[in-house]
Tab-separated table of C-alpha atoms in Angstrom:
chain	number	residue	atom	x	y	z
A	1	MET	CA	-27.054	-50.117	19.688
A	2	TYR	CA	-26.312	-49.541	23.044
A	3	SER	CA	-23.667	-51.403	25.026
A	4	THR	CA	-25.985	-52.854	28.023
A	5	ASN	CA	-24.572	-53.053	31.841
A	6	HIS	CA	-25.750	-55.193	34.318
A	7	THR	CA	-23.847	-55.538	37.903
A	8	ALA	CA	-21.864	-57.581	36.369
A	9	GLY	CA	-18.733	-58.686	39.597
A	10	SER	CA	-20.634	-56.728	41.995
A	11	GLU	CA	-20.228	-58.310	45.242
A	12	THR	CA	-24.152	-57.413	46.035
A	13	SER	CA	-27.404	-58.475	44.163
A	14	ASN	CA	-29.269	-55.589	46.161
A	15	VAL	CA	-28.937	-53.331	44.117
A	16	ARG	CA	-31.542	-49.877	43.376
A	17	VAL	CA	-31.556	-49.696	38.996
A	18	VAL	CA	-31.347	-46.276	38.143
A	19	ASP	CA	-30.952	-46.624	33.823
A	20	PHE	CA	-29.677	-44.136	31.953
A	21	ARG	CA	-28.951	-46.547	28.415
A	22	SER	CA	-31.317	-44.488	26.699
A	23	ASP	CA	-35.320	-43.163	26.475
A	24	THR	CA	-36.533	-46.095	24.174
A	25	VAL	CA	-35.999	-48.185	27.339
A	26	SER	CA	-39.585	-46.204	28.933
A	27	LEU	CA	-42.038	-47.868	30.083
A	28	PRO	CA	-46.438	-46.849	28.998
A	29	THR	CA	-47.877	-44.838	31.263
A	30	ALA	CA	-50.722	-45.589	33.715
A	31	ASN	CA	-52.964	-43.505	31.803
A	32	MET	CA	-51.942	-44.848	28.196
A	33	ARG	CA	-52.155	-48.445	29.314
A	34	LYS	CA	-55.743	-47.968	30.391
A	35	ALA	CA	-56.094	-46.470	26.507
A	36	ILE	CA	-54.294	-48.790	24.497
A	37	PHE	CA	-56.375	-51.156	26.711
A	38	GLU	CA	-60.039	-49.360	26.196
A	39	ALA	CA	-58.914	-48.450	21.948
A	40	SER	CA	-61.224	-48.028	19.560
A	41	VAL	CA	-59.368	-50.875	16.632
A	42	GLY	CA	-60.159	-51.913	12.218
A	43	ASP	CA	-58.104	-53.596	10.092
A	44	ASP	CA	-55.538	-50.627	8.939
A	45	VAL	CA	-54.514	-52.559	5.665
A	46	TYR	CA	-58.165	-51.109	4.748
A	47	GLY	CA	-58.009	-47.309	6.173
A	48	GLU	CA	-60.350	-48.754	8.980
A	49	ASP	CA	-58.372	-48.407	11.723
A	50	PRO	CA	-60.306	-45.385	13.850
A	51	THR	CA	-57.653	-44.597	16.181
A	52	VAL	CA	-54.917	-44.758	13.868
A	53	LYS	CA	-56.350	-42.096	11.083
A	54	GLU	CA	-57.182	-39.937	14.684
A	55	LEU	CA	-53.483	-40.231	15.183
A	56	GLU	CA	-52.092	-39.138	12.226
A	57	ARG	CA	-54.811	-36.879	11.772
A	58	ARG	CA	-53.169	-35.030	14.908
A	59	SER	CA	-49.902	-35.412	13.445
A	60	ALA	CA	-49.959	-33.318	10.974
A	61	GLU	CA	-52.902	-30.463	12.349
A	62	LEU	CA	-49.719	-30.027	15.145
A	63	PHE	CA	-46.829	-29.810	12.746
A	64	GLY	CA	-48.627	-27.900	9.982
A	65	LYS	CA	-48.812	-30.357	7.037
A	66	GLU	CA	-51.106	-32.274	5.227
A	67	ALA	CA	-50.454	-35.790	6.616
A	68	ALA	CA	-49.072	-38.389	8.186
A	69	LEU	CA	-48.896	-42.380	8.250
A	70	PHE	CA	-48.050	-44.639	11.554
A	71	VAL	CA	-45.194	-46.642	10.625
A	72	PRO	CA	-43.227	-49.387	12.801
A	73	THR	CA	-40.218	-47.770	13.595
A	74	GLY	CA	-38.222	-44.595	13.235
A	75	THR	CA	-35.878	-46.733	11.555
A	76	MET	CA	-39.077	-47.269	8.385
A	77	ALA	CA	-39.899	-44.006	8.575
A	78	ASN	CA	-36.621	-42.691	7.790
A	79	LEU	CA	-36.001	-45.184	4.795
A	80	LEU	CA	-39.967	-44.709	3.282
A	81	ALA	CA	-38.417	-40.977	3.166
A	82	ILE	CA	-35.344	-41.891	1.128
A	83	MET	CA	-36.885	-44.021	-1.049
A	84	VAL	CA	-40.195	-41.902	-1.329
A	85	HIS	CA	-37.729	-38.187	-2.449
A	86	CYS	CA	-35.517	-40.367	-4.137
A	87	SER	CA	-37.657	-42.684	-6.361
A	88	LYS	CA	-35.148	-44.213	-8.904
A	89	ARG	CA	-32.123	-46.565	-8.128
A	90	GLY	CA	-27.922	-44.938	-7.599
A	91	ALA	CA	-29.435	-41.527	-6.614
A	92	GLU	CA	-28.146	-39.809	-3.357
A	93	ALA	CA	-28.802	-38.733	-0.981
A	94	ILE	CA	-26.626	-36.377	1.703
A	95	ALA	CA	-27.128	-36.631	5.402
A	96	GLY	CA	-24.623	-35.426	7.830
A	97	ASP	CA	-21.917	-38.179	9.217
A	98	LEU	CA	-23.215	-38.170	12.789
A	99	ALA	CA	-26.672	-39.099	11.334
A	100	HIS	CA	-28.690	-41.567	12.907
A	101	ALA	CA	-29.715	-42.970	9.417
A	102	PHE	CA	-26.195	-43.070	8.309
A	103	LEU	CA	-24.501	-45.116	11.388
A	104	TYR	CA	-27.466	-47.132	12.485
A	105	GLU	CA	-29.895	-48.228	10.219
A	106	GLN	CA	-27.568	-50.898	8.964
A	107	GLY	CA	-27.365	-48.511	5.239
A	108	GLY	CA	-31.485	-49.515	3.845
A	109	ALA	CA	-30.474	-46.676	2.171
A	110	ALA	CA	-28.496	-48.366	-0.279
A	111	GLN	CA	-28.988	-52.291	0.902
A	112	ILE	CA	-33.021	-52.091	-0.133
A	113	ALA	CA	-33.955	-48.349	-1.923
A	114	GLY	CA	-30.656	-48.662	-4.074
A	115	VAL	CA	-29.736	-45.313	-2.780
A	116	GLN	CA	-26.287	-43.958	-1.931
A	117	LEU	CA	-25.491	-42.379	0.538
A	118	SER	CA	-22.679	-39.251	1.072
A	119	THR	CA	-22.318	-37.451	4.178
A	120	ILE	CA	-21.004	-34.005	5.094
A	121	LYS	CA	-19.024	-33.594	8.582
A	122	ASN	CA	-21.754	-32.628	11.271
A	123	ALA	CA	-20.599	-30.032	13.793
A	124	PRO	CA	-20.781	-30.153	17.391
A	125	ASP	CA	-23.800	-28.118	17.254
A	126	GLY	CA	-25.373	-31.033	15.154
A	127	THR	CA	-25.446	-29.198	12.337
A	128	PHE	CA	-23.562	-29.286	7.909
A	129	CYS	CA	-21.500	-26.214	6.704
A	130	LEU	CA	-23.876	-24.764	4.180
A	131	ASP	CA	-20.942	-23.577	2.331
A	132	GLU	CA	-19.525	-26.689	1.901
A	133	LEU	CA	-23.425	-28.759	1.270
A	134	ARG	CA	-23.671	-25.414	-1.990
A	135	THR	CA	-20.382	-28.226	-3.011
A	136	ARG	CA	-21.715	-30.880	-2.957
A	137	PHE	CA	-25.334	-31.558	-5.077
A	138	ARG	CA	-24.222	-33.404	-8.386
A	139	GLY	CA	-26.174	-35.193	-11.448
A	140	PHE	CA	-25.429	-32.231	-14.185
A	141	ASP	CA	-22.610	-34.709	-15.127
A	142	VAL	CA	-23.301	-38.592	-16.422
A	143	HIS	CA	-20.586	-40.085	-14.559
A	144	GLU	CA	-22.443	-38.846	-10.911
A	145	PRO	CA	-25.742	-39.529	-9.534
A	146	LYS	CA	-27.661	-37.273	-8.625
A	147	THR	CA	-28.613	-35.983	-5.641
A	148	SER	CA	-32.463	-35.490	-4.630
A	149	LEU	CA	-32.023	-35.073	-1.086
A	150	VAL	CA	-30.874	-34.286	2.345
A	151	MET	CA	-31.600	-35.365	5.628
A	152	VAL	CA	-31.355	-33.060	9.233
A	153	GLU	CA	-31.366	-34.790	12.780
A	154	ASN	CA	-33.302	-33.162	15.072
A	155	THR	CA	-32.435	-33.007	17.860
A	156	HIS	CA	-29.458	-34.821	17.324
A	157	ASN	CA	-28.204	-38.048	19.064
A	158	ILE	CA	-24.875	-38.493	18.728
A	159	CYS	CA	-24.072	-34.300	19.616
A	160	GLY	CA	-25.620	-34.939	23.005
A	161	GLY	CA	-29.636	-33.580	21.708
A	162	LYS	CA	-28.321	-30.611	20.521
A	163	VAL	CA	-31.571	-28.510	18.846
A	164	VAL	CA	-30.804	-27.480	15.645
A	165	PRO	CA	-31.128	-23.189	14.726
A	166	LEU	CA	-34.002	-22.344	13.008
A	167	GLN	CA	-32.725	-19.787	10.963
A	168	TRP	CA	-30.203	-23.031	10.015
A	169	LEU	CA	-32.482	-25.002	8.926
A	170	GLU	CA	-34.465	-21.716	7.237
A	171	ASP	CA	-30.791	-20.651	5.014
A	172	LEU	CA	-30.550	-24.990	4.333
A	173	ALA	CA	-33.637	-24.998	3.135
A	174	LYS	CA	-33.100	-22.863	0.620
A	175	ILE	CA	-30.551	-24.214	-0.850
A	176	CYS	CA	-32.022	-27.426	-1.164
A	177	LYS	CA	-34.444	-25.689	-3.074
A	178	GLN	CA	-32.234	-23.424	-4.912
A	179	HIS	CA	-30.595	-26.988	-6.301
A	180	SER	CA	-33.950	-29.595	-6.663
A	181	SER	CA	-33.933	-31.007	-3.665
A	182	LYS	CA	-35.535	-32.537	-0.951
A	183	LEU	CA	-35.541	-32.019	2.387
A	184	HIS	CA	-36.082	-34.327	5.440
A	185	MET	CA	-36.035	-34.254	9.042
A	186	ASP	CA	-35.475	-36.824	11.327
A	187	GLY	CA	-37.361	-35.645	14.459
A	188	ALA	CA	-36.949	-38.553	16.096
A	189	ARG	CA	-37.155	-36.321	19.632
A	190	ILE	CA	-38.498	-32.912	17.792
A	191	PHE	CA	-40.864	-32.413	20.587
A	192	ASN	CA	-37.968	-31.645	22.925
A	193	ALA	CA	-36.495	-29.226	20.010
A	194	ALA	CA	-39.571	-27.539	20.516
A	195	GLU	CA	-39.268	-27.645	24.287
A	196	TYR	CA	-36.232	-26.063	24.043
A	197	LEU	CA	-37.110	-23.505	21.882
A	198	GLY	CA	-40.145	-22.663	23.425
A	199	VAL	CA	-41.842	-22.928	19.987
A	200	SER	CA	-44.582	-25.064	18.224
A	201	VAL	CA	-43.100	-28.344	15.890
A	202	ALA	CA	-44.713	-27.054	12.668
A	203	ARG	CA	-42.667	-23.831	12.881
A	204	ILE	CA	-39.508	-25.930	13.377
A	205	VAL	CA	-40.902	-28.261	10.227
A	206	ARG	CA	-41.752	-25.205	8.501
A	207	ASP	CA	-39.302	-25.396	5.248
A	208	VAL	CA	-39.609	-28.787	5.681
A	209	ASP	CA	-40.716	-31.819	2.578
A	210	SER	CA	-40.879	-34.288	4.832
A	211	VAL	CA	-40.321	-34.897	8.982
A	212	CYS	CA	-40.570	-38.312	10.888
A	213	TYR	CA	-40.736	-37.725	14.833
A	214	CYS	CA	-40.376	-40.849	16.910
A	215	LEU	CA	-43.387	-41.937	19.749
A	216	SER	CA	-40.892	-45.115	21.465
A	217	LYS	CA	-38.522	-43.307	22.908
A	218	GLY	CA	-38.833	-39.499	25.644
A	219	LEU	CA	-42.868	-40.267	25.193
A	220	ALA	CA	-43.256	-43.329	26.765
A	221	CYS	CA	-44.992	-45.550	23.647
A	222	PRO	CA	-44.540	-49.104	23.550
A	223	ALA	CA	-43.635	-48.632	19.905
A	224	GLY	CA	-44.490	-46.604	16.978
A	225	SER	CA	-43.258	-43.194	14.758
A	226	VAL	CA	-44.983	-41.168	12.583
A	227	LEU	CA	-44.170	-40.179	8.522
A	228	ILE	CA	-44.840	-36.174	7.643
A	229	GLY	CA	-45.393	-34.632	4.888
A	230	SER	CA	-48.561	-33.627	1.432
A	231	ALA	CA	-50.685	-36.020	0.794
A	232	ASP	CA	-49.032	-37.358	-2.428
A	233	PHE	CA	-45.419	-37.494	0.011
A	234	ILE	CA	-48.019	-39.622	2.692
A	235	GLN	CA	-50.152	-42.180	-0.407
A	236	GLU	CA	-46.269	-43.315	-1.837
A	237	ALA	CA	-45.175	-44.084	1.614
A	238	HIS	CA	-48.364	-45.882	2.379
A	239	ARG	CA	-47.663	-48.423	-0.219
A	240	LEU	CA	-44.165	-48.311	-0.269
A	241	ARG	CA	-44.627	-49.322	3.905
A	242	LYS	CA	-46.895	-52.470	2.572
A	243	ALA	CA	-43.644	-54.040	0.446
A	244	LEU	CA	-41.054	-52.757	3.495
A	245	GLY	CA	-43.790	-54.775	5.992
A	246	GLY	CA	-44.836	-52.966	7.651
A	247	GLY	CA	-48.702	-52.975	6.814
A	248	MET	CA	-50.620	-53.777	10.265
A	249	ARG	CA	-53.740	-54.541	10.693
A	250	GLN	CA	-54.770	-53.452	14.712
A	251	VAL	CA	-53.310	-51.343	15.097
A	252	GLY	CA	-54.832	-48.861	17.098
A	253	PHE	CA	-54.216	-50.104	20.218
A	254	LEU	CA	-50.713	-48.692	19.954
A	255	ALA	CA	-51.942	-45.217	18.389
A	256	ALA	CA	-53.440	-44.765	21.342
A	257	ALA	CA	-50.350	-44.843	23.372
A	258	GLY	CA	-49.418	-42.230	20.751
A	259	LEU	CA	-52.283	-39.817	20.848
A	260	CYS	CA	-52.137	-40.321	25.114
A	261	ALA	CA	-48.020	-39.185	24.920
A	262	LEU	CA	-49.177	-36.135	22.922
A	263	ASP	CA	-51.406	-34.860	26.071
A	264	GLU	CA	-49.446	-36.774	28.531
A	265	ILE	CA	-46.477	-36.370	28.208
A	266	VAL	CA	-45.070	-33.713	25.640
A	267	PRO	CA	-46.305	-31.120	28.276
A	268	LYS	CA	-43.609	-32.950	31.015
A	269	LEU	CA	-40.557	-32.853	28.099
A	270	GLY	CA	-39.462	-29.480	29.520
A	271	ASP	CA	-38.677	-31.840	33.282
A	272	ASP	CA	-36.848	-34.302	30.952
A	273	HIS	CA	-34.222	-30.962	30.743
A	274	LYS	CA	-34.304	-30.022	34.374
A	275	ARG	CA	-33.718	-33.681	35.417
A	276	THR	CA	-30.754	-33.670	32.988
A	277	ARG	CA	-29.250	-30.844	34.081
A	278	LYS	CA	-29.103	-31.343	37.317
A	279	ILE	CA	-26.620	-34.011	37.033
A	280	ALA	CA	-25.356	-32.112	34.463
A	281	GLN	CA	-24.152	-29.385	37.609
A	282	ALA	CA	-23.743	-31.412	39.845
A	283	ILE	CA	-21.111	-33.259	37.624
A	284	ASN	CA	-20.358	-30.014	36.544
A	285	ASP	CA	-19.522	-28.752	40.166
A	286	MET	CA	-16.973	-31.558	40.538
A	287	ASN	CA	-13.905	-29.639	38.154
A	288	SER	CA	-12.690	-33.372	37.732
A	289	SER	CA	-10.203	-34.615	36.144
A	290	ILE	CA	-11.670	-37.453	34.877
A	291	ILE	CA	-15.208	-36.493	33.228
A	292	SER	CA	-16.324	-33.025	32.228
A	293	VAL	CA	-19.846	-32.117	30.744
A	294	ASP	CA	-20.779	-29.435	28.233
A	295	LEU	CA	-23.367	-27.110	31.088
A	296	GLU	CA	-24.320	-24.523	28.873
A	297	ASN	CA	-24.303	-26.280	25.424
A	298	LEU	CA	-26.884	-29.034	26.877
A	299	HIS	CA	-29.949	-28.073	25.442
A	300	THR	CA	-32.582	-31.562	26.155
A	301	ASN	CA	-32.332	-34.669	27.703
A	302	ILE	CA	-29.265	-36.379	26.528
A	303	LEU	CA	-26.285	-35.578	28.386
A	304	LEU	CA	-22.953	-36.354	27.183
A	305	LEU	CA	-20.062	-37.494	29.876
A	306	LYS	CA	-16.395	-36.885	27.970
A	307	ILE	CA	-13.958	-38.545	29.385
A	308	LEU	CA	-11.016	-36.849	29.649
A	309	SER	CA	-8.571	-39.545	31.035
A	310	LYS	CA	-6.301	-41.941	28.258
A	311	LYS	CA	-5.941	-44.322	31.099
A	312	ILE	CA	-10.147	-45.513	30.917
A	313	THR	CA	-12.580	-45.162	28.400
A	314	SER	CA	-15.883	-45.125	27.771
A	315	SER	CA	-16.971	-48.681	28.785
A	316	ASP	CA	-14.580	-48.973	31.749
A	317	ILE	CA	-17.145	-45.744	33.275
A	318	SER	CA	-20.187	-47.561	32.673
A	319	THR	CA	-19.320	-50.716	33.539
A	320	ARG	CA	-18.362	-49.113	37.198
A	321	PHE	CA	-21.517	-47.280	37.177
A	322	ALA	CA	-23.214	-50.103	36.979
A	323	GLN	CA	-21.497	-51.991	39.338
A	324	VAL	CA	-22.582	-52.010	43.317
A	325	PHE	CA	-19.759	-53.218	45.640
A	326	SER	CA	-19.784	-53.729	49.925
A	327	LYS	CA	-17.764	-50.512	50.196
A	328	GLU	CA	-20.035	-48.617	48.895
A	329	ILE	CA	-23.642	-49.547	51.371
A	330	GLU	CA	-20.720	-49.028	53.831
A	331	SER	CA	-20.540	-45.811	52.053
A	332	GLU	CA	-23.926	-45.412	52.446
A	333	ILE	CA	-24.148	-45.338	48.949
A	334	THR	CA	-28.172	-46.646	49.113
A	335	ASP	CA	-31.568	-45.688	48.602
A	336	THR	CA	-34.139	-45.333	51.689
A	337	GLN	CA	-33.484	-49.474	52.178
A	338	GLY	CA	-30.369	-49.024	51.738
A	339	ARG	CA	-30.129	-50.235	48.900
A	340	GLY	CA	-26.376	-49.777	46.457
A	341	ILE	CA	-27.292	-48.244	43.644
A	342	CYS	CA	-26.401	-49.523	39.573
A	343	VAL	CA	-27.053	-46.592	37.560
A	344	LYS	CA	-27.299	-48.079	33.881
A	345	VAL	CA	-25.285	-45.003	30.833
A	346	SER	CA	-24.543	-45.936	27.632
A	347	ALA	CA	-21.168	-46.726	26.553
A	348	ARG	CA	-19.398	-48.110	22.829
A	349	ASP	CA	-16.571	-46.474	20.850
A	350	TRP	CA	-16.760	-43.179	21.978
A	351	ALA	CA	-15.425	-41.091	23.986
A	352	PHE	CA	-17.600	-39.847	25.974
A	353	THR	CA	-20.538	-41.734	28.086
A	354	ARG	CA	-24.407	-40.856	27.548
A	355	ILE	CA	-27.014	-40.250	29.488
A	356	VAL	CA	-31.595	-39.961	28.567
A	357	MET	CA	-33.982	-39.380	30.400
A	358	TYR	CA	-37.026	-39.956	30.495
A	359	THR	CA	-40.259	-39.422	31.771
A	360	ASN	CA	-39.698	-42.918	34.113
A	361	ILE	CA	-37.253	-41.542	36.195
A	362	THR	CA	-38.080	-39.897	39.327
A	363	ASP	CA	-36.974	-36.800	40.752
A	364	GLU	CA	-34.985	-39.292	43.620
A	365	GLU	CA	-34.444	-41.480	40.944
A	366	VAL	CA	-32.027	-38.234	39.571
A	367	ASP	CA	-30.422	-37.263	43.264
A	368	LEU	CA	-29.594	-41.184	43.572
A	369	ALA	CA	-27.022	-41.298	40.518
A	370	ILE	CA	-25.743	-37.885	41.234
A	371	LYS	CA	-24.687	-39.416	44.445
A	372	LYS	CA	-23.219	-42.937	43.019
A	373	ILE	CA	-21.771	-41.122	40.158
A	374	LYS	CA	-19.489	-38.437	42.405
A	375	TYR	CA	-18.887	-41.327	44.995
A	376	VAL	CA	-17.377	-43.489	41.217
A	377	ILE	CA	-15.405	-41.074	39.922
A	378	LYS	CA	-14.071	-40.232	42.835
A	379	GLU	CA	-12.178	-43.084	43.126
A	380	TYR	CA	-11.180	-43.342	39.791
A	381	GLU	CA	-9.937	-39.581	40.386
A	382	GLN	CA	-8.315	-41.348	43.985
A	383	ASN	CA	-6.769	-44.030	41.449
A	384	ILE	CA	-6.069	-42.711	38.476
A	385	VAL	CA	-2.540	-41.306	38.629
């Protein structure tokens, strides 16, 4: 999904890599590896894996819903929600135009489920206009598809890890009920939202019909997501999971990592937010004419570095962050062992580059990244007229 920048063109291979491309590159902790190794397992297709059943039970309880289902990926979780809520082919679901389910899940709603996605413009804070939404429900005319579902993302990925307001969610849910439409939340990073708001995940999803969260992003698990909703919803999602190839056997090894993450990683998500803000503050204090950050509206573990100059692109910046040249070593842009610093960030055809924090990143690595980022920004400022 995102470009991978190595140290191509660098003059030295002796580097210290700090990888901010995504929290998907996070690695299991020592406790998590131990839990995986010692997990009790069974055949999950038969409903006999005790560790999967415990993760599902605990997830449903945490989110205040009736049932949950372990699935391989967040993409499958979102697709299952679409398939259950839009049970008739030719139905319509509404999503933000910057939603992950619309941009980066290969059109699975149309390709597999036979559901048309209709988009509504996302605001910078991850919300969309509710007045416009009221006009978008269809199905009253024989020529139209029936709008059966509205999807919302929280935290919002492309909007920079924004947490959508609770009041907005409440108002959104009321509109959906008025139009007999279901509401699904792509909550890949919902625990980050709960940390930012200082409330439980159950409070955030109180008014939605279904929600999913990802284990393999900021929660550092090797794979997996959990889909949550009513008992009837999960029963149908369980059936459809088999059709999508998501029927797994001794998957308790992965579920054990998820249980560990709920105990070990979730309580520490605030540290990721603080480290993200430290980088943002350092860039903001530079008052650069090349790169800026929106420090005031930084919510969670995703930081967008906005490119201000038309003479450079996000790919230019990301490539340069990842390169190490001898002049940097001479200027002591190094770690304590004298190694150059390679900082990996995400870049596409965006007007920004993206930094994502996760549990494996240390305070030392944050300081090293700040040193390198500031050096590169100053370099650009000197060379771009």
